Every structure is written in structure tokens, then in C-alpha cells.
XYZ file of C-alpha atoms in Angstrom:
478
model
C -0.033 -0.064 0.024
C 1.379 3.350 -1.039
C 1.915 6.108 1.679
C -1.207 8.421 2.196
C -1.147 11.797 0.552
C -0.019 14.659 2.694
C -2.745 16.720 4.397
C -3.997 19.792 2.353
C -1.628 22.847 2.767
C -4.164 25.380 1.657
C -5.176 28.153 4.048
C -8.686 28.241 5.825
C -11.307 30.258 4.138
C -11.660 32.750 7.031
C -10.346 33.060 10.677
C -13.146 31.059 12.243
C -12.541 28.230 9.624
C -9.763 26.457 11.430
C -9.970 23.325 13.320
C -8.625 24.004 16.798
C -4.976 24.998 16.683
C -4.290 23.636 13.389
C -4.290 25.208 9.822
C -6.876 22.826 8.606
C -10.055 23.953 7.346
C -13.530 22.991 8.894
C -15.302 23.626 5.995
C -12.861 21.297 3.689
C -13.334 18.469 6.401
C -17.073 18.922 6.376
C -17.183 18.806 2.789
C -15.612 15.404 2.877
C -17.808 13.986 5.504
C -20.819 15.239 3.501
C -19.422 13.511 0.491
C -19.241 10.315 2.468
C -22.968 10.757 3.779
C -23.918 10.849 0.013
C -22.215 7.321 -0.391
C -24.691 5.928 2.236
C -27.653 8.367 1.353
C -31.300 6.716 1.824
C -31.732 6.396 -1.962
C -28.716 3.967 -1.792
C -29.952 1.851 1.137
C -29.327 -1.335 -0.406
C -25.910 -2.053 -2.145
C -26.649 -3.430 -5.678
C -24.356 -4.835 -8.323
C -23.885 -1.305 -9.830
C -22.541 -0.155 -6.331
C -18.907 0.984 -7.162
C -16.071 -1.244 -5.620
C -13.247 1.204 -6.141
C -12.841 4.962 -5.202
C -12.526 7.553 -7.673
C -9.006 9.160 -7.597
C -10.040 12.473 -6.227
C -12.242 11.034 -3.565
C -9.538 8.639 -2.527
C -6.915 11.363 -2.321
C -9.118 13.616 -0.144
C -10.165 10.741 2.300
C -6.548 9.773 2.671
C -5.786 13.462 3.596
C -8.397 13.081 6.415
C -6.814 10.000 7.229
C -3.347 11.605 7.806
C -5.138 14.645 9.433
C -6.970 12.478 12.083
C -3.650 12.001 13.825
C -4.070 15.445 15.196
C -6.065 15.655 18.215
C -7.937 18.690 17.252
C -9.083 17.268 13.951
C -9.841 13.779 15.633
C -12.177 15.871 18.196
C -13.717 17.786 15.209
C -14.502 14.472 13.582
C -16.097 13.010 16.695
C -18.366 16.239 16.905
C -19.491 15.723 13.870
C -20.487 12.081 14.120
C -17.760 10.741 11.885
C -18.002 7.239 13.548
C -21.526 7.021 12.774
C -20.954 7.873 9.041
C -18.198 5.443 9.101
C -20.390 2.930 10.233
C -23.025 3.378 7.586
C -19.971 3.230 5.182
C -19.171 -0.427 6.553
C -22.678 -1.388 6.448
C -23.467 -0.114 2.535
C -20.162 0.487 0.751
C -18.746 -2.341 -1.092
C -15.370 -0.436 -1.671
C -12.512 -2.236 0.170
C -10.299 0.577 0.058
C -12.981 3.051 1.373
C -13.694 0.593 4.420
C -9.980 0.302 4.805
C -9.471 4.187 5.300
C -12.654 4.582 7.358
C -11.146 2.036 9.814
C -8.054 3.509 9.757
C -9.460 6.927 10.627
C -11.135 5.590 13.639
C -7.950 4.129 14.588
C -6.201 7.289 14.662
C -9.103 8.822 16.565
C -8.947 6.162 19.104
C -5.543 7.267 20.149
C -6.984 9.951 22.230
C -8.265 8.694 25.573
C -11.965 10.615 25.485
C -12.578 9.500 21.886
C -11.482 5.983 22.543
C -13.957 5.714 25.288
C -16.786 6.928 23.204
C -15.880 4.822 20.363
C -15.633 1.809 22.927
C -18.996 2.431 24.590
C -20.843 2.471 21.446
C -22.147 -0.940 21.420
C -23.267 -1.100 17.765
C -20.011 0.255 16.439
C -18.117 -2.114 18.548
C -20.107 -5.178 16.972
C -19.641 -3.667 13.465
C -15.796 -3.281 14.116
C -15.363 -6.882 15.366
C -17.221 -7.919 12.200
C -14.627 -6.390 10.175
C -12.337 -9.048 11.266
C -14.246 -11.521 8.934
C -13.237 -9.168 6.068
C -11.522 -10.696 3.189
C -9.507 -7.664 2.428
C -6.025 -7.757 4.243
C -5.503 -4.029 4.493
C -8.821 -3.698 6.097
C -7.992 -6.537 8.496
C -4.688 -4.742 9.362
C -6.464 -1.389 10.126
C -9.075 -3.188 12.327
C -6.414 -5.086 14.114
C -4.537 -1.797 14.995
C -7.772 -0.365 16.040
C -8.414 -3.110 18.428
C -4.998 -2.990 19.580
C -5.166 0.732 20.424
C -8.503 0.185 22.487
C -7.031 -2.792 24.221
C -4.084 -0.692 25.283
C -6.272 1.761 26.909
C -6.913 0.536 30.656
C -10.187 2.637 30.896
C -11.883 0.474 28.103
C -9.682 -2.543 27.829
C -12.318 -4.630 29.661
C -15.251 -3.372 27.511
C -13.292 -4.991 24.499
C -12.464 -8.135 26.071
C -15.950 -8.920 27.298
C -17.130 -7.868 23.832
C -14.710 -10.279 22.230
C -15.336 -13.038 24.819
C -19.271 -12.802 23.688
C -18.418 -13.051 19.896
C -17.169 -16.587 19.216
C -16.766 -15.533 15.554
C -13.886 -13.332 16.638
C -12.016 -16.778 17.683
C -12.665 -18.235 14.182
C -11.769 -14.967 12.094
C -8.404 -14.729 14.154
C -7.598 -18.402 13.775
C -8.294 -18.214 10.101
C -5.967 -15.168 9.606
C -3.192 -16.819 11.542
C -3.422 -20.078 9.719
C -3.887 -18.885 6.165
C -2.591 -15.503 5.712
C 0.839 -14.785 4.207
C 0.771 -10.907 4.921
C 3.442 -10.471 7.522
C 2.288 -7.099 8.582
C -1.175 -8.230 9.323
C 0.119 -11.554 11.215
C 2.311 -9.376 13.437
C -0.629 -7.094 14.319
C -3.092 -9.889 14.849
C -0.512 -11.610 16.929
C -0.131 -8.459 19.122
C -3.962 -8.255 19.424
C -4.119 -12.010 20.674
C -1.000 -11.490 23.039
C -2.798 -8.591 24.642
C -6.107 -10.375 24.994
C -4.429 -13.219 26.747
C -2.425 -11.177 28.914
C -5.407 -9.049 29.908
C -7.762 -11.992 30.622
C -7.000 -15.442 31.458
C -10.583 -16.687 31.239
C -10.800 -15.694 27.649
C -7.514 -17.373 27.121
C -9.020 -20.704 28.618
C -11.915 -20.284 26.177
C -9.968 -20.002 23.308
C -7.659 -22.876 24.436
C -10.901 -25.155 24.759
C -12.626 -23.815 21.468
C -12.357 -25.519 18.214
C -14.848 -28.199 19.188
C -17.715 -27.032 16.738
C -17.695 -25.275 13.292
C -18.929 -22.105 12.761
C -19.322 -19.434 9.936
C -16.370 -17.379 9.001
C -15.010 -15.123 6.153
C -15.456 -15.782 2.628
C -14.091 -14.085 -0.787
C -17.477 -13.701 -2.165
C -19.114 -12.489 0.979
C -21.259 -15.780 1.441
C -21.020 -17.832 4.655
C -18.845 -20.841 4.540
C -17.748 -23.327 7.092
C -14.440 -22.975 8.392
C -12.000 -25.796 9.624
C -12.418 -26.942 13.193
C -9.562 -24.362 14.354
C -7.328 -25.227 17.318
C -5.309 -22.307 18.780
C -1.875 -23.998 18.885
C -1.391 -25.139 15.402
C -2.844 -21.506 14.190
C -0.173 -19.835 16.213
C 2.598 -22.119 15.147
C 1.477 -21.464 11.323
C 1.804 -17.759 11.885
C 5.087 -18.118 13.741
C 6.610 -19.834 10.850
C 5.348 -17.187 8.444
C 6.875 -14.275 10.404
C 10.182 -15.907 11.697
C 12.447 -14.931 8.860
C 10.917 -11.453 8.056
C 10.022 -9.954 11.373
C 11.859 -10.870 14.396
C 9.473 -8.587 16.864
C 6.716 -10.696 14.985
C 8.415 -13.945 16.169
C 8.854 -12.531 19.622
C 5.066 -11.773 19.869
C 4.019 -15.348 18.838
C 6.810 -16.971 21.167
C 5.035 -14.879 23.986
C 1.686 -15.880 23.086
C 2.785 -19.803 23.375
C 4.460 -18.941 26.762
C 1.315 -17.408 27.990
C -0.577 -20.640 27.079
C 1.868 -22.517 29.217
C 0.982 -20.609 32.450
C -2.324 -22.635 32.719
C -2.337 -26.421 32.560
C -4.896 -26.364 29.846
C -2.414 -24.685 27.690
C 0.386 -26.951 28.396
C -1.982 -29.918 27.427
C -3.195 -28.264 24.301
C 0.483 -28.203 23.128
C 1.681 -31.465 24.319
C -1.483 -33.470 23.485
C -1.935 -32.248 19.890
C -2.519 -35.081 17.274
C 1.127 -35.093 16.564
C 2.049 -35.147 20.395
C 3.618 -31.731 20.406
C 6.161 -32.670 17.988
C 5.606 -29.770 15.824
C 5.899 -27.358 18.448
C 9.071 -28.894 19.712
C 10.786 -28.996 16.357
C 9.937 -25.450 15.581
C 11.338 -24.294 19.042
C 14.138 -26.505 18.786
C 15.067 -25.242 15.381
C 15.001 -21.774 16.514
C 17.214 -22.177 19.400
C 19.791 -24.396 17.805
C 19.857 -22.949 14.284
C 18.755 -19.407 14.108
C 19.071 -17.487 17.555
C 22.298 -16.877 19.530
C 24.470 -18.974 17.080
C 28.334 -19.652 17.498
C 29.351 -17.181 14.688
C 27.144 -14.528 16.534
C 28.840 -11.931 18.630
C 28.033 -12.619 22.431
C 26.244 -9.219 22.434
C 23.226 -10.813 20.330
C 21.908 -12.315 23.543
C 20.913 -8.637 24.545
C 18.993 -8.321 21.164
C 17.182 -11.732 21.546
C 16.628 -11.867 25.343
C 12.782 -11.752 25.186
C 12.373 -14.159 22.456
C 14.764 -16.603 23.868
C 13.183 -16.360 27.271
C 9.736 -16.844 25.965
C 10.621 -19.933 23.784
C 12.986 -21.530 26.452
C 10.055 -21.115 28.790
C 7.744 -23.237 26.485
C 10.229 -25.833 25.965
C 10.786 -25.833 29.831
C 7.204 -26.487 30.326
C 7.122 -29.206 27.624
C 10.047 -30.811 29.156
C 8.376 -30.852 32.526
C 5.216 -32.262 30.976
C 7.099 -34.946 29.324
C 9.115 -36.024 32.302
C 6.037 -36.279 34.416
C 4.524 -38.697 31.872
C 7.704 -40.622 31.852
C 7.213 -41.241 35.356
C 3.589 -42.277 34.663
C 4.648 -44.650 32.064
C 7.043 -46.142 34.787
C 4.115 -47.043 36.895
C 1.871 -48.043 34.049
C 2.649 -50.188 31.070
C 1.443 -49.486 27.664
C 1.235 -45.662 28.022
C 2.554 -43.920 24.948
C 4.391 -40.633 25.663
C 3.306 -37.500 23.637
C 6.989 -37.388 22.109
C 9.980 -39.358 22.610
C 12.844 -38.491 24.751
C 15.023 -38.363 21.656
C 13.401 -34.758 21.101
C 14.171 -33.906 24.855
C 17.683 -35.141 25.180
C 19.187 -33.981 21.862
C 22.645 -32.643 22.626
C 22.775 -29.668 20.169
C 19.980 -28.236 22.413
C 21.876 -28.570 25.615
C 24.812 -27.096 23.792
C 22.820 -24.047 22.910
C 21.693 -23.489 26.356
C 25.309 -23.367 27.494
C 26.295 -21.009 24.873
C 23.476 -18.734 25.669
C 24.915 -18.695 29.297
C 28.402 -18.139 27.986
C 27.054 -15.165 26.006
C 25.302 -13.705 29.105
C 28.613 -14.053 31.102
C 30.526 -12.294 28.334
C 27.938 -9.559 28.285
C 28.118 -9.219 32.233
C 31.867 -8.792 32.026
C 31.593 -6.066 29.650
C 28.811 -4.378 31.379
C 31.097 -4.236 34.608
C 34.003 -2.812 32.610
C 31.966 0.086 31.081
C 30.739 0.897 34.408
C 34.307 1.353 35.903
C 35.167 3.461 32.830
C 32.444 6.111 33.194
C 29.850 7.395 35.530
C 26.348 6.969 34.310
C 23.220 9.245 34.408
C 20.203 8.237 36.629
C 18.122 7.480 33.345
C 21.258 5.360 32.173
C 21.295 3.273 35.277
C 17.540 2.695 35.066
C 18.244 1.363 31.512
C 20.937 -0.834 32.604
C 18.860 -2.142 35.561
C 15.999 -2.983 33.113
C 18.419 -4.796 30.899
C 19.895 -6.649 33.571
C 16.258 -7.725 34.798
C 15.401 -9.093 31.658
C 18.663 -11.081 31.186
C 18.195 -12.411 34.623
C 14.832 -13.763 33.553
C 16.378 -15.397 30.724
C 19.229 -16.690 32.741
C 16.789 -18.292 35.350
C 14.552 -19.935 32.459
C 17.962 -21.176 30.858
C 19.322 -22.645 33.987
C 16.176 -24.356 35.081
C 15.777 -26.186 31.755
C 19.380 -27.007 31.449
C 19.380 -28.434 34.950
C 16.415 -30.547 34.184
C 17.909 -32.001 30.876
C 21.325 -32.779 32.613
C 19.589 -34.756 35.334
C 18.151 -36.985 32.536
C 21.120 -37.672 30.646
C 22.458 -41.185 30.342
C 26.158 -42.353 29.630
C 24.994 -42.738 26.032
C 23.804 -39.228 25.826
C 26.851 -37.870 27.595
C 29.261 -39.677 25.285
C 27.282 -38.416 22.263
C 27.629 -34.770 23.657
C 31.439 -35.243 24.193
C 31.966 -36.575 20.666
C 29.890 -33.749 19.229
C 31.759 -31.081 21.118
C 28.980 -29.858 22.932
C 30.250 -31.119 26.237
C 33.952 -30.255 27.244
C 35.609 -28.964 30.207
C 34.973 -25.389 29.058
C 31.063 -25.795 28.528
C 30.699 -27.848 31.557
C 32.561 -25.479 33.781
C 30.105 -22.766 32.374
C 27.147 -24.924 33.039
C 28.414 -25.763 36.747
C 29.203 -21.968 37.514
C 25.718 -20.994 36.543
C 23.839 -23.942 38.067
C 25.477 -24.197 41.448
C 24.457 -23.924 44.161
C 20.653 -23.674 43.438
C 20.824 -26.827 41.118
C 23.285 -28.841 43.205
C 21.323 -32.406 42.777
C 21.171 -31.980 39.002
C 24.879 -31.136 38.706
C 25.908 -34.082 41.072
C 23.649 -36.455 39.022
C 25.132 -35.385 35.783
C 28.677 -35.420 37.317
C 28.047 -39.256 38.258
C 27.030 -39.917 34.679
C 29.891 -38.033 33.310
C 32.478 -40.147 35.652
C 31.292 -43.212 33.482
C 31.730 -41.368 30.253
C 34.905 -39.549 30.979
C 36.637 -39.978 34.302
C 39.437 -37.336 33.570
C 36.860 -34.628 32.852
C 35.051 -35.509 35.945
C 38.027 -35.325 38.175
C 38.943 -31.919 36.534
C 35.559 -30.442 37.327
C 35.750 -31.514 40.678
C 38.999 -29.806 41.293
C 37.433 -26.553 39.981
C 34.369 -27.031 41.959
C 35.418 -28.127 45.320
C 31.925 -28.220 46.799
C 31.181 -31.140 44.445
C 34.147 -33.062 45.811
C 32.956 -32.649 49.355
C 29.676 -34.275 48.600
C 31.142 -36.997 46.451
């Protein structure tokens, strides 16, 4: 989509014609609203086959100027005063022009950035329902602007609950969102829809639980020819994974969003079960996250500082892997008590040595960044704001370290002699990497380290002895 034209630069017709403190003309804006009213005039109550599906160039240029101008609060208030939202609602109902619909939703999105207007828009039940229906539109630009508008409203604490409740009461929103995530190739749209879902789940656990349990019945959804059609029986996890695959290469921020959605799912038992009890036993989720950790994020040829840039996405996906591991381990113990119980996925996926190597590399990079931070602090005094930024940075890295250590300790505790020999052979385990692991895991995860050291003695006695010398606390307890 091309950039919108710049707002009109012509002077207002008279002194009282200006909108607020702007240089924009009330008369000009009013004329555009009047032309929009003509589009939805009574004599055109019902759309017909002759209803235009495209805007003429002059009208498109003018309404796009209003779109740009609506980012100004004075203009937004003027549009609100002259009932622009009601006019737009008429456009949504009667226009068959996707571009016009997109622009009108976009103007509403700009207006909603201002708190009082956002509250007015949000409390209009009819407008709220009509806007949610736009999520079933077949036009990607309209879907993008609708998602932006919803995210803006959900980000306003005063009205967020209104939208959460409205969405909870509209099952079609679930279907439309899942349809977009599972079928769209528009990365910008997928990212924005992901941000909406992430915000919804963060705001309301009940809604998240409803969506996790959803997909048990078929419902009506979007269709290119505007006729109802049956949608697939959507499950939330496969839809999230499909969207994550689409955005992973083109939009790191989008990948971060979808990994955080998965992490939010793991905060409830139902979400973990939705992941690990999928028809493929969670294999698709595991494979995607494994591939990201082992082959894309924080790689051996990256500078250690990369861990700073990727800390949030790494924390999210490692948290999901950790939850999956814990669930698998629990079912492994169940299998020991009950025969003929098939696990969701094989331990082969859990104890793959490249993943353990990647976890240790993340810890090594964090150690390197930590040393650099200390050196920098000695070289210069930081301003108070600088200290706050550093503290926040340290906080996020600490979260990543905690998650990484928990997963690594659990995995080391499950290693066999065969796994360990494989790790030694592949170079994932050596004195340097094991020392890094022990340094970060001790003393909190002493039992895991001790368990791994016992296995290591069987695989490489010399390495085990060297590690005991470097970490005397282990020798005392041996």
C-alpha cells in the first residue's frame, strides 16, 4: 500500500474556519464528511451490483488526507463532534469498496489514540459489534487497520475490559483470528493480529482458557464472495505455529510476539496440555522451537552481544520448552508406573545434545555481556536514566538466565551415559562448557549437577576429576 497523501496545505477560508490550533479548514473537512454521507444516502440504502467497488482518484486522495489529519487531536475531536464514527458505520454497512472501508477504519484507529474519543468509540455497542465484524473481512488492508484499532483500544486501561468482554461474547472473533493466523501470508497483518491475541491473553485468563478449549464446533467465517462458509475446526496452537513460521524470517518482533503467546499458554495447565496433546504429540511445536534455538538464535558465529537483542524471544521459547519438558518428564514417570502408556513425544527430542549445547552457549554469552557491562561501568559514570536502563536490561537477562538454568538442569539430570558420550563426541560437552554450566547452576541446582557428574564419571573420568577440582563443593559431597 502506497503512503497516504500529505494533508492539504491550503489556508482556511476565514479565521473561524480553522480546526482548533491547526491550519486545517473546517469547511473542507465538513465537505468530505458530506460526500461520505452521500455514499450511504437513503436512496442508496441497499448495495446493488452497480455499487462502485473502487474509489475515484479525487475522493481517495481527499479521504486519505483526512486519514493523515486525524492523527492530530483537534482534527480527531472535530470528526467526533460531527459524528464521523456514525458515518463510518454506515460506510461499513453499505459500501462495497474495500479501500474506502480500510481508510474509514484507519481514521477511527487514529481517533482512538486519544483517550476521550477511545472511550466514546468503545462504549458504542453497535459500532463495537460492527468493528469486530470487520475481522471477518476478506481484505488484508482492512484487517490490518481493524487489528490496529483493536490493539489501540485494548491498550487503553479505561476501556480494555469493555473490548475483552465484547470479544468473549463473540465466538466468531476466535474463528476469524484463527483463520488469519493459519492462512494469511501478509507478515504485517500476522504481526498485528498476534499483538492483539497477545494483549487479550495477557489481559484476561478466562478468555485465553475459552480459546484454548475452543475449536470443538464449526462456525461461520469469512469468505471471498461474502457468502457464509464453514471454517475448519480450528485449534489455537496449530494456528499460532503457522503464523510463527510465516513471520520468523521477515519479522523478529513478530516472532517475539508469537513466542510470548505460546509462553502465556503454558501459564495454565490447559495450555500446556493443548501443546503436548496435539495429534502429533507436540512434535511440531518442539521441532519449531528447537530449530529456532539451535539453528537461528544466538549462534556460534554471532557476537555475544546478540543475547541482549534476543533476550525476550529466547526467554519465551525456552520457557515453553521447559514446560514441555516438565510435562514429558511427568508422563515418563507415569509410564514407569503404568505399562503401555505412549508418551506425547520421544525422549529423543528432549535430550538432543545440540539443544544442551545451545543452552550453555546462551549462558556463556550472558557471562561475556556481564563482564563487558562491569568494565563499562568502571570507565564512566552513568546518568540516573542510564542506570535505570541498565537495571531493566539486567532484569530481562536475569529472567532469561533463570529460565535457561532451569531447563538445562532438568535436562542434565536426565542424561544417560550414551547421551553424554554423544555430547562429548559432538563437542557440546567439554571442560569449558561444563564449567560454564556448573558455574551458573551451582548452588541452586546442586542435585542436578551432582547427578550429571556421576554419569560423566562413567563417560570421561578425567573430565569429571578436573571439574571436581574446579568446583570443590562437588568433591566434598562425592
